[in-house]
Amino acid sequence: MRVFNFSAGPATLPQPVLEQVQRELLDWHGIGSSLIEVSHRGPHFSAVRDEAEARLRQLLAIPDDYAVLFLQGGATLQFAQVAMNLLRGGSADYIVTGAWSQKAYREALRLAPALGGKVRLAGSTEESGFTRAPRADELDLDPNASYVHVCTNETIHGVEWLDLDAIAATGVPIVADMSSHLLSRPIDVRQFGLIYAGAQKNVGPAGVTIVIVRRDLINDPWVGTPSVMQYAAQDANQSMLNTPPTFAIYVANLVFAWLEAQGGVAAIETVNRRKAEKLYAAIDALPLYENRVEVPWRSRMNVPFRLRDESLNERFLHESDAAGLKYLKGHKMVGGMRASIYNAMPEEGVDALVAFLHDFAARHTA
Ligand SMILES: *Cc1c(COP(=O)(O)O)cnc(C)c1O
């Protein structure tokens, strides 16, 4: 039986996609083997890779002067790869809004001396406990920076923000970690110099990292950058400078097709908004639960919440698990609970969680 899986990542995938993978696993389209047993340079996989890129370009309206890359190493490798390709002996601005942007900042800070460049903290909401995005007047942006790095959805702290106009106004290319909300809503790709996302949150299985990058930014990587980490070299080789993660790309392509069948990202955004509103409404209405993120920046994808009576945590996790609502334990950095409600989480899953929240509160509130 399938459960409702609220894991932050690797995370739930659309059931029809899993069923298709299962059907095709022994004999993909009549070739007598699976797609993951054939050459990545042969016609079968090449066609799937091309289809995946075309679908992603269509879903996000990605302009032609942007490369779409399917890489490895996760979003964590991008923390380094971005700096190696884009810093160019200059200075980069980092805005810290939670655990992931902080990691990206620290990795760039560590590498900057070797890259002959500098990294600056251009804004941080750490003082607020990462419960909001910075206001424009709190930012200290360098108009000559090589790029400014943001994480537009903080998976651990549950902060989402896309009001980047103040940053865009500087003309500095924006680099965005969108690992946990890419494809959950329409975005204006033109507002970004580079977008990256590990697939295992909202896109597919672990193993592939999507990079969308404006081509004029990638022609001058740091001289020590390994070839597989050079965006321009990967772009020139259709992301196949070496063997790509064929299984992950194959499944991501099926997820893209599933998303098309849902009506695309604008249609899924409507569902995502409704799912998030229902869940936050329950958390806000019931005194037992609390979400501290300021309302305009509450993530539609990752909903951290706490029980005001923390002595009930174990019981909450035990009972929710028994009810088929899985992996609600929060990240150890923030404690409490977290429900990740990505594209593939059916609305019935959120409805079941909301009903459980009410039921548990009724039984455990004095
Ligand atoms: C999960 C996550 C990462 C790290 O991804 P890996 O693929 O494990 O390297 C980075 N940024 C965000 C926003 C994430 O959610």
Short mmCIF file of N, CA, C and O in Angstrom, two decimals, residues 76-200:
data_model
loop_
_atom_site.label_atom_id
_atom_site.label_comp_id
_atom_site.label_asym_id
_atom_site.label_seq_id
_atom_site.Cartn_x
_atom_site.Cartn_y
_atom_site.Cartn_z
N THR A 76 24.85 20.52 -3.51
CA THR A 76 26.04 20.82 -2.70
C THR A 76 27.26 21.07 -3.58
O THR A 76 28.08 21.94 -3.28
N LEU A 77 27.40 20.31 -4.65
CA LEU A 77 28.53 20.57 -5.54
C LEU A 77 28.37 21.93 -6.23
O LEU A 77 29.35 22.61 -6.50
N GLN A 78 27.13 22.34 -6.48
CA GLN A 78 26.91 23.65 -7.09
C GLN A 78 27.43 24.79 -6.21
O GLN A 78 27.84 25.82 -6.72
N PHE A 79 27.40 24.59 -4.88
CA PHE A 79 27.93 25.63 -4.00
C PHE A 79 29.36 25.98 -4.44
O PHE A 79 29.75 27.14 -4.43
N ALA A 80 30.14 24.95 -4.80
CA ALA A 80 31.53 25.17 -5.24
C ALA A 80 31.60 25.50 -6.72
O ALA A 80 32.34 26.39 -7.15
N GLN A 81 30.78 24.79 -7.50
CA GLN A 81 30.88 24.92 -8.96
C GLN A 81 30.50 26.32 -9.43
O GLN A 81 31.11 26.85 -10.37
N VAL A 82 29.50 26.90 -8.79
CA VAL A 82 29.09 28.27 -9.13
C VAL A 82 30.28 29.21 -8.95
O VAL A 82 30.60 30.01 -9.84
N ALA A 83 30.94 29.11 -7.80
CA ALA A 83 32.07 30.01 -7.52
C ALA A 83 33.20 29.75 -8.52
O ALA A 83 33.82 30.69 -9.02
N MET A 84 33.48 28.49 -8.81
CA MET A 84 34.59 28.18 -9.72
C MET A 84 34.35 28.72 -11.13
O MET A 84 35.28 29.12 -11.83
N ASN A 85 33.10 28.75 -11.55
CA ASN A 85 32.79 29.18 -12.91
C ASN A 85 32.49 30.68 -13.03
O ASN A 85 32.69 31.25 -14.10
N LEU A 86 31.96 31.27 -11.97
CA LEU A 86 31.43 32.64 -12.11
C LEU A 86 32.17 33.71 -11.31
O LEU A 86 31.97 34.89 -11.56
N LEU A 87 33.01 33.32 -10.37
CA LEU A 87 33.62 34.32 -9.51
C LEU A 87 34.64 35.17 -10.27
O LEU A 87 34.69 36.40 -10.13
N ARG A 88 35.48 34.50 -11.07
CA ARG A 88 36.42 35.21 -11.96
C ARG A 88 37.30 36.22 -11.26
O ARG A 88 37.47 37.33 -11.75
N GLY A 89 37.84 35.88 -10.12
CA GLY A 89 38.73 36.82 -9.44
C GLY A 89 38.03 38.06 -8.92
O GLY A 89 38.66 38.99 -8.43
N GLY A 90 36.71 38.08 -9.01
CA GLY A 90 35.96 39.24 -8.53
C GLY A 90 35.41 39.00 -7.14
O GLY A 90 35.98 38.24 -6.35
N SER A 91 34.27 39.62 -6.87
CA SER A 91 33.64 39.50 -5.56
C SER A 91 32.20 39.03 -5.76
O SER A 91 31.53 39.48 -6.68
N ALA A 92 31.75 38.13 -4.91
CA ALA A 92 30.37 37.65 -5.01
C ALA A 92 29.61 37.96 -3.73
O ALA A 92 30.18 37.89 -2.63
N ASP A 93 28.34 38.31 -3.86
CA ASP A 93 27.47 38.60 -2.71
C ASP A 93 26.63 37.37 -2.37
O ASP A 93 26.09 36.72 -3.27
N TYR A 94 26.49 37.11 -1.10
CA TYR A 94 25.65 36.00 -0.63
C TYR A 94 24.61 36.53 0.35
O TYR A 94 24.92 37.32 1.23
N ILE A 95 23.37 36.09 0.16
CA ILE A 95 22.29 36.45 1.08
C ILE A 95 21.87 35.18 1.81
O ILE A 95 21.55 34.16 1.18
N VAL A 96 21.91 35.25 3.13
CA VAL A 96 21.68 34.05 3.94
C VAL A 96 20.30 34.14 4.59
O VAL A 96 20.02 35.05 5.37
N THR A 97 19.44 33.17 4.23
CA THR A 97 18.06 33.16 4.72
C THR A 97 17.70 31.84 5.39
O THR A 97 16.53 31.58 5.67
N GLY A 98 18.70 30.98 5.62
CA GLY A 98 18.43 29.69 6.23
C GLY A 98 19.63 28.78 6.07
O GLY A 98 20.70 29.21 5.60
N ALA A 99 19.44 27.53 6.43
CA ALA A 99 20.56 26.58 6.49
C ALA A 99 21.24 26.39 5.14
O ALA A 99 22.47 26.30 5.06
N TRP A 100 20.45 26.35 4.05
CA TRP A 100 21.07 26.02 2.76
C TRP A 100 21.85 27.17 2.17
O TRP A 100 22.96 26.99 1.67
N SER A 101 21.31 28.37 2.25
CA SER A 101 22.09 29.50 1.73
C SER A 101 23.32 29.73 2.61
O SER A 101 24.35 30.20 2.13
N GLN A 102 23.22 29.39 3.88
CA GLN A 102 24.38 29.51 4.75
C GLN A 102 25.48 28.53 4.33
O GLN A 102 26.67 28.87 4.30
N LYS A 103 25.08 27.32 3.98
CA LYS A 103 26.07 26.34 3.50
C LYS A 103 26.72 26.81 2.22
O LYS A 103 27.92 26.66 2.01
N ALA A 104 25.91 27.35 1.33
CA ALA A 104 26.45 27.84 0.05
C ALA A 104 27.45 28.95 0.31
O ALA A 104 28.54 29.00 -0.30
N TYR A 105 27.10 29.85 1.22
CA TYR A 105 27.98 30.98 1.56
C TYR A 105 29.29 30.47 2.14
O TYR A 105 30.38 30.89 1.75
N ARG A 106 29.20 29.53 3.07
CA ARG A 106 30.43 29.03 3.73
C ARG A 106 31.33 28.31 2.75
O ARG A 106 32.56 28.42 2.82
N GLU A 107 30.75 27.57 1.83
CA GLU A 107 31.57 26.85 0.84
C GLU A 107 32.29 27.85 -0.08
O GLU A 107 33.48 27.69 -0.37
N ALA A 108 31.59 28.88 -0.49
CA ALA A 108 32.20 29.89 -1.36
C ALA A 108 33.29 30.65 -0.60
O ALA A 108 34.37 30.94 -1.15
N LEU A 109 33.02 30.95 0.66
CA LEU A 109 33.99 31.65 1.50
C LEU A 109 35.28 30.82 1.62
O LEU A 109 36.39 31.34 1.57
N ARG A 110 35.11 29.51 1.76
CA ARG A 110 36.25 28.60 1.89
C ARG A 110 37.09 28.58 0.62
O ARG A 110 38.32 28.52 0.66
N LEU A 111 36.42 28.64 -0.54
CA LEU A 111 37.13 28.49 -1.82
C LEU A 111 37.68 29.81 -2.36
O LEU A 111 38.61 29.81 -3.17
N ALA A 112 37.09 30.92 -1.94
CA ALA A 112 37.41 32.21 -2.57
C ALA A 112 38.91 32.51 -2.64
O ALA A 112 39.39 32.93 -3.70
N PRO A 113 39.67 32.29 -1.56
CA PRO A 113 41.11 32.61 -1.65
C PRO A 113 41.80 31.82 -2.76
O PRO A 113 42.58 32.40 -3.54
N ALA A 114 41.50 30.54 -2.87
CA ALA A 114 42.12 29.73 -3.92
C ALA A 114 41.69 30.20 -5.31
O ALA A 114 42.45 30.10 -6.28
N LEU A 115 40.47 30.74 -5.40
CA LEU A 115 39.96 31.20 -6.70
C LEU A 115 40.40 32.63 -6.99
O LEU A 115 40.07 33.18 -8.04
N GLY A 116 41.14 33.23 -6.07
CA GLY A 116 41.60 34.59 -6.28
C GLY A 116 40.48 35.62 -6.23
O GLY A 116 40.58 36.71 -6.82
N GLY A 117 39.39 35.28 -5.53
CA GLY A 117 38.26 36.20 -5.46
C GLY A 117 37.84 36.46 -4.03
O GLY A 117 38.52 36.06 -3.08
N LYS A 118 36.69 37.12 -3.91
CA LYS A 118 36.18 37.50 -2.59
C LYS A 118 34.71 37.12 -2.49
O LYS A 118 34.00 37.09 -3.49
N VAL A 119 34.28 36.89 -1.26
CA VAL A 119 32.88 36.58 -1.03
C VAL A 119 32.39 37.48 0.10
O VAL A 119 33.07 37.61 1.12
N ARG A 120 31.23 38.12 -0.09
CA ARG A 120 30.68 39.03 0.92
C ARG A 120 29.32 38.56 1.39
O ARG A 120 28.54 38.03 0.60
N LEU A 121 29.03 38.82 2.66
CA LEU A 121 27.68 38.59 3.16
C LEU A 121 26.88 39.87 2.90
O LEU A 121 27.15 40.90 3.48
N ALA A 122 25.91 39.77 1.99
CA ALA A 122 25.18 40.97 1.58
C ALA A 122 23.86 41.12 2.32
O ALA A 122 23.12 42.10 2.13
N GLY A 123 23.55 40.15 3.18
CA GLY A 123 22.31 40.22 3.95
C GLY A 123 22.09 38.90 4.65
O GLY A 123 22.49 37.85 4.14
N SER A 124 21.47 38.97 5.84
CA SER A 124 21.19 37.74 6.57
C SER A 124 19.98 37.96 7.46
O SER A 124 19.82 39.05 8.02
N THR A 125 19.17 36.94 7.59
CA THR A 125 18.03 37.02 8.51
C THR A 125 18.23 36.08 9.68
O THR A 125 17.27 35.69 10.35
N GLU A 126 19.49 35.76 9.95
CA GLU A 126 19.77 34.82 11.06
C GLU A 126 19.23 35.35 12.38
O GLU A 126 18.74 34.59 13.21
N GLU A 127 19.34 36.69 12.57
CA GLU A 127 18.87 37.28 13.83
C GLU A 127 17.40 37.00 14.09
O GLU A 127 16.98 36.88 15.24
N SER A 128 16.61 36.89 13.02
CA SER A 128 15.18 36.61 13.19
C SER A 128 14.93 35.11 13.42
O SER A 128 13.79 34.68 13.56
N GLY A 129 16.00 34.31 13.42
CA GLY A 129 15.82 32.87 13.49
C GLY A 129 15.40 32.30 12.14
O GLY A 129 14.79 31.25 12.07
N PHE A 130 15.75 33.02 11.08
CA PHE A 130 15.39 32.59 9.71
C PHE A 130 13.89 32.39 9.57
O PHE A 130 13.40 31.33 9.17
N THR A 131 13.14 33.43 9.91
CA THR A 131 11.68 33.35 9.81
C THR A 131 11.12 34.27 8.73
O THR A 131 9.92 34.49 8.64
N ARG A 132 12.01 34.83 7.91
CA ARG A 132 11.54 35.73 6.84
C ARG A 132 12.68 35.95 5.86
O ARG A 132 13.83 35.55 6.10
N ALA A 133 12.38 36.62 4.75
CA ALA A 133 13.42 37.06 3.82
C ALA A 133 13.81 38.48 4.19
O ALA A 133 13.06 39.18 4.88
N PRO A 134 14.97 38.93 3.76
CA PRO A 134 15.38 40.30 4.09
C PRO A 134 14.57 41.33 3.32
O PRO A 134 14.12 41.07 2.20
N ARG A 135 14.37 42.50 3.93
CA ARG A 135 13.78 43.62 3.20
C ARG A 135 14.85 44.26 2.35
O ARG A 135 16.05 44.15 2.64
N ALA A 136 14.43 44.95 1.31
CA ALA A 136 15.39 45.58 0.39
C ALA A 136 16.36 46.49 1.14
O ALA A 136 17.56 46.52 0.86
N ASP A 137 15.83 47.22 2.15
CA ASP A 137 16.70 48.19 2.85
C ASP A 137 17.68 47.53 3.82
O ASP A 137 18.51 48.19 4.42
N GLU A 138 17.57 46.22 3.97
CA GLU A 138 18.52 45.50 4.82
C GLU A 138 19.68 44.92 4.01
O GLU A 138 20.61 44.36 4.58
N LEU A 139 19.59 45.04 2.70
CA LEU A 139 20.62 44.43 1.86
C LEU A 139 21.76 45.41 1.61
O LEU A 139 21.55 46.61 1.47
N ASP A 140 22.95 44.86 1.55
CA ASP A 140 24.14 45.66 1.29
C ASP A 140 24.77 45.09 0.02
O ASP A 140 25.70 44.30 0.07
N LEU A 141 24.20 45.49 -1.13
CA LEU A 141 24.58 44.85 -2.39
C LEU A 141 25.71 45.60 -3.07
O LEU A 141 25.74 46.84 -3.10
N ASP A 142 26.62 44.83 -3.65
CA ASP A 142 27.75 45.41 -4.40
C ASP A 142 27.37 45.42 -5.88
O ASP A 142 27.22 44.37 -6.49
N PRO A 143 27.19 46.61 -6.47
CA PRO A 143 26.76 46.67 -7.88
C PRO A 143 27.81 46.11 -8.84
O PRO A 143 27.49 45.85 -10.01
N ASN A 144 29.02 45.92 -8.35
CA ASN A 144 30.06 45.35 -9.21
C ASN A 144 30.32 43.87 -8.94
O ASN A 144 31.30 43.32 -9.45
N ALA A 145 29.46 43.25 -8.15
CA ALA A 145 29.68 41.83 -7.83
C ALA A 145 29.61 40.97 -9.08
O ALA A 145 28.93 41.31 -10.05
N SER A 146 30.32 39.84 -9.05
CA SER A 146 30.25 38.88 -10.17
C SER A 146 28.86 38.24 -10.22
O SER A 146 28.35 37.93 -11.29
N TYR A 147 28.29 38.00 -9.05
CA TYR A 147 26.93 37.45 -8.96
C TYR A 147 26.45 37.64 -7.53
O TYR A 147 27.25 37.93 -6.62
N VAL A 148 25.14 37.49 -7.34
CA VAL A 148 24.60 37.46 -5.98
C VAL A 148 23.82 36.15 -5.81
O VAL A 148 23.01 35.77 -6.66
N HIS A 149 24.15 35.44 -4.72
CA HIS A 149 23.58 34.10 -4.52
C HIS A 149 22.43 34.15 -3.50
O HIS A 149 22.57 34.75 -2.43
N VAL A 150 21.32 33.51 -3.87
CA VAL A 150 20.18 33.39 -2.96
C VAL A 150 19.68 31.94 -2.97
O VAL A 150 19.93 31.19 -3.91
N CYS A 151 18.97 31.56 -1.92
CA CYS A 151 18.22 30.30 -1.93
C CYS A 151 16.75 30.68 -1.82
O CYS A 151 16.33 31.23 -0.79
N THR A 152 15.99 30.44 -2.88
CA THR A 152 14.62 30.96 -2.93
C THR A 152 13.60 30.10 -2.19
O THR A 152 12.46 30.53 -2.00
N ASN A 153 14.01 28.91 -1.79
CA ASN A 153 13.16 28.13 -0.88
C ASN A 153 14.05 27.36 0.08
O ASN A 153 14.76 26.43 -0.33
N GLU A 154 14.01 27.78 1.33
CA GLU A 154 14.85 27.16 2.36
C GLU A 154 14.11 25.93 2.89
O GLU A 154 13.16 26.03 3.67
N THR A 155 14.59 24.78 2.49
CA THR A 155 13.93 23.50 2.75
C THR A 155 13.81 23.19 4.24
O THR A 155 12.86 22.55 4.68
N ILE A 156 14.81 23.63 5.02
CA ILE A 156 14.82 23.31 6.45
C ILE A 156 14.02 24.34 7.25
O ILE A 156 13.22 23.99 8.11
N HIS A 157 14.20 25.63 6.93
CA HIS A 157 13.52 26.67 7.71
C HIS A 157 12.14 27.04 7.17
O HIS A 157 11.38 27.74 7.83
N GLY A 158 11.82 26.57 5.96
CA GLY A 158 10.47 26.80 5.43
C GLY A 158 10.22 28.22 4.99
O GLY A 158 9.10 28.73 5.12
N VAL A 159 11.25 28.89 4.48
CA VAL A 159 11.13 30.28 4.01
C VAL A 159 11.25 30.30 2.48
O VAL A 159 12.22 29.79 1.93
N GLU A 160 10.26 30.88 1.83
CA GLU A 160 10.26 30.95 0.36
C GLU A 160 10.15 32.41 -0.07
O GLU A 160 9.34 33.16 0.47
N TRP A 161 10.95 32.80 -1.02
CA TRP A 161 10.85 34.19 -1.50
C TRP A 161 11.28 34.29 -2.94
O TRP A 161 12.25 33.69 -3.37
N LEU A 162 10.52 35.07 -3.71
CA LEU A 162 10.85 35.30 -5.11
C LEU A 162 10.71 36.77 -5.47
O LEU A 162 10.79 37.14 -6.63
N ASP A 163 10.54 37.63 -4.45
CA ASP A 163 10.46 39.08 -4.72
C ASP A 163 11.90 39.62 -4.75
O ASP A 163 12.40 40.16 -3.79
N LEU A 164 12.53 39.42 -5.90
CA LEU A 164 13.96 39.72 -6.02
C LEU A 164 14.21 41.00 -6.81
O LEU A 164 15.34 41.23 -7.25
N ASP A 165 13.19 41.82 -6.98
CA ASP A 165 13.34 43.01 -7.83
C ASP A 165 14.45 43.93 -7.35
O ASP A 165 15.19 44.49 -8.17
N ALA A 166 14.57 44.10 -6.03
CA ALA A 166 15.61 45.01 -5.50
C ALA A 166 17.00 44.50 -5.88
O ALA A 166 17.91 45.28 -6.17
N ILE A 167 17.16 43.20 -5.89
CA ILE A 167 18.46 42.61 -6.26
C ILE A 167 18.64 42.73 -7.77
O ILE A 167 19.71 43.14 -8.25
N ALA A 168 17.60 42.41 -8.50
CA ALA A 168 17.70 42.45 -9.96
C ALA A 168 18.02 43.87 -10.44
O ALA A 168 18.72 44.03 -11.45
N ALA A 169 17.57 44.87 -9.70
CA ALA A 169 17.78 46.26 -10.11
C ALA A 169 19.27 46.63 -10.18
O ALA A 169 19.64 47.56 -10.89
N THR A 170 20.12 45.90 -9.45
CA THR A 170 21.56 46.20 -9.50
C THR A 170 22.17 45.74 -10.82
O THR A 170 23.28 46.15 -11.16
N GLY A 171 21.46 44.88 -11.54
CA GLY A 171 21.99 44.35 -12.79
C GLY A 171 22.98 43.21 -12.59
O GLY A 171 23.47 42.63 -13.56
N VAL A 172 23.27 42.87 -11.34
CA VAL A 172 24.20 41.77 -11.06
C VAL A 172 23.45 40.45 -11.29
O VAL A 172 22.31 40.31 -10.87
N PRO A 173 24.08 39.48 -11.97
CA PRO A 173 23.39 38.21 -12.20
C PRO A 173 23.01 37.53 -10.89
O PRO A 173 23.82 37.45 -9.97
N ILE A 174 21.76 37.07 -10.82
CA ILE A 174 21.28 36.37 -9.62
C ILE A 174 21.48 34.87 -9.82
O ILE A 174 21.07 34.31 -10.84
N VAL A 175 22.13 34.24 -8.85
CA VAL A 175 22.29 32.78 -8.84
C VAL A 175 21.36 32.25 -7.76
O VAL A 175 21.45 32.67 -6.61
N ALA A 176 20.45 31.35 -8.13
CA ALA A 176 19.45 30.89 -7.17
C ALA A 176 19.46 29.38 -7.00
O ALA A 176 19.38 28.63 -7.97
N ASP A 177 19.55 28.96 -5.74
CA ASP A 177 19.35 27.56 -5.38
C ASP A 177 17.84 27.35 -5.25
O ASP A 177 17.22 27.85 -4.31
N MET A 178 17.26 26.64 -6.22
CA MET A 178 15.81 26.37 -6.22
C MET A 178 15.54 24.89 -5.99
O MET A 178 14.50 24.37 -6.43
N SER A 179 16.46 24.23 -5.30
CA SER A 179 16.37 22.76 -5.17
C SER A 179 15.00 22.26 -4.74
O SER A 179 14.53 21.25 -5.24
N SER A 180 14.37 22.96 -3.81
CA SER A 180 13.14 22.39 -3.25
C SER A 180 11.87 23.07 -3.73
O SER A 180 10.80 22.77 -3.20
N HIS A 181 11.97 23.94 -4.76
CA HIS A 181 10.69 24.41 -5.32
C HIS A 181 10.71 24.62 -6.84
O HIS A 181 9.72 25.13 -7.39
N LEU A 182 11.78 24.21 -7.50
CA LEU A 182 11.78 24.32 -8.96
C LEU A 182 10.59 23.54 -9.52
O LEU A 182 10.34 22.42 -9.09
N LEU A 183 9.86 24.12 -10.43
CA LEU A 183 8.69 23.52 -11.09
C LEU A 183 7.43 23.50 -10.21
O LEU A 183 6.42 22.92 -10.59
N SER A 184 7.49 24.17 -9.06
CA SER A 184 6.28 24.22 -8.23
C SER A 184 5.41 25.42 -8.59
O SER A 184 4.27 25.53 -8.16
N ARG A 185 5.98 26.37 -9.37
CA ARG A 185 5.30 27.62 -9.71
C ARG A 185 6.03 28.23 -10.89
O ARG A 185 7.21 27.95 -11.11
N PRO A 186 5.37 29.09 -11.64
CA PRO A 186 6.07 29.74 -12.75
C PRO A 186 7.15 30.67 -12.21
O PRO A 186 7.00 31.27 -11.14
N ILE A 187 8.25 30.77 -12.93
CA ILE A 187 9.29 31.74 -12.59
C ILE A 187 9.66 32.47 -13.87
O ILE A 187 9.42 31.97 -14.98
N ASP A 188 10.25 33.65 -13.69
CA ASP A 188 10.75 34.39 -14.85
C ASP A 188 12.25 34.10 -14.95
O ASP A 188 13.06 34.73 -14.28
N VAL A 189 12.59 33.15 -15.80
CA VAL A 189 13.99 32.70 -15.90
C VAL A 189 14.91 33.87 -16.21
O VAL A 189 16.04 33.93 -15.73
N ARG A 190 14.40 34.83 -16.99
CA ARG A 190 15.21 35.99 -17.37
C ARG A 190 15.73 36.79 -16.17
O ARG A 190 16.68 37.56 -16.30
N GLN A 191 15.06 36.64 -15.03
CA GLN A 191 15.50 37.39 -13.85
C GLN A 191 16.79 36.78 -13.25
O GLN A 191 17.41 37.39 -12.37
N PHE A 192 17.18 35.63 -13.76
CA PHE A 192 18.29 34.91 -13.14
C PHE A 192 19.46 34.72 -14.11
O PHE A 192 19.26 34.57 -15.31
N GLY A 193 20.67 34.73 -13.55
CA GLY A 193 21.84 34.36 -14.32
C GLY A 193 22.00 32.86 -14.33
O GLY A 193 22.36 32.26 -15.35
N LEU A 194 21.72 32.25 -13.18
CA LEU A 194 21.87 30.80 -13.05
C LEU A 194 20.88 30.29 -12.01
O LEU A 194 20.69 30.92 -10.96
N ILE A 195 20.25 29.17 -12.33
CA ILE A 195 19.33 28.49 -11.41
C ILE A 195 19.83 27.06 -11.26
O ILE A 195 20.19 26.43 -12.26
N TYR A 196 19.91 26.58 -10.04
CA TYR A 196 20.26 25.16 -9.89
C TYR A 196 19.31 24.46 -8.92
O TYR A 196 18.70 25.10 -8.06
N ALA A 197 19.20 23.15 -9.10
CA ALA A 197 18.31 22.37 -8.25
C ALA A 197 18.70 20.90 -8.27
O ALA A 197 18.81 20.30 -9.34
N GLY A 198 18.96 20.35 -7.10
CA GLY A 198 19.07 18.89 -6.99
C GLY A 198 17.69 18.31 -7.25
O GLY A 198 16.69 18.85 -6.78
N ALA A 199 17.63 17.21 -7.99
CA ALA A 199 16.32 16.72 -8.44
C ALA A 199 15.47 16.08 -7.35
O ALA A 199 14.25 16.04 -7.46
N GLN A 200 16.11 15.62 -6.29
CA GLN A 200 15.41 14.68 -5.39
C GLN A 200 14.37 15.29 -4.49
O GLN A 200 13.77 14.60 -3.67
#
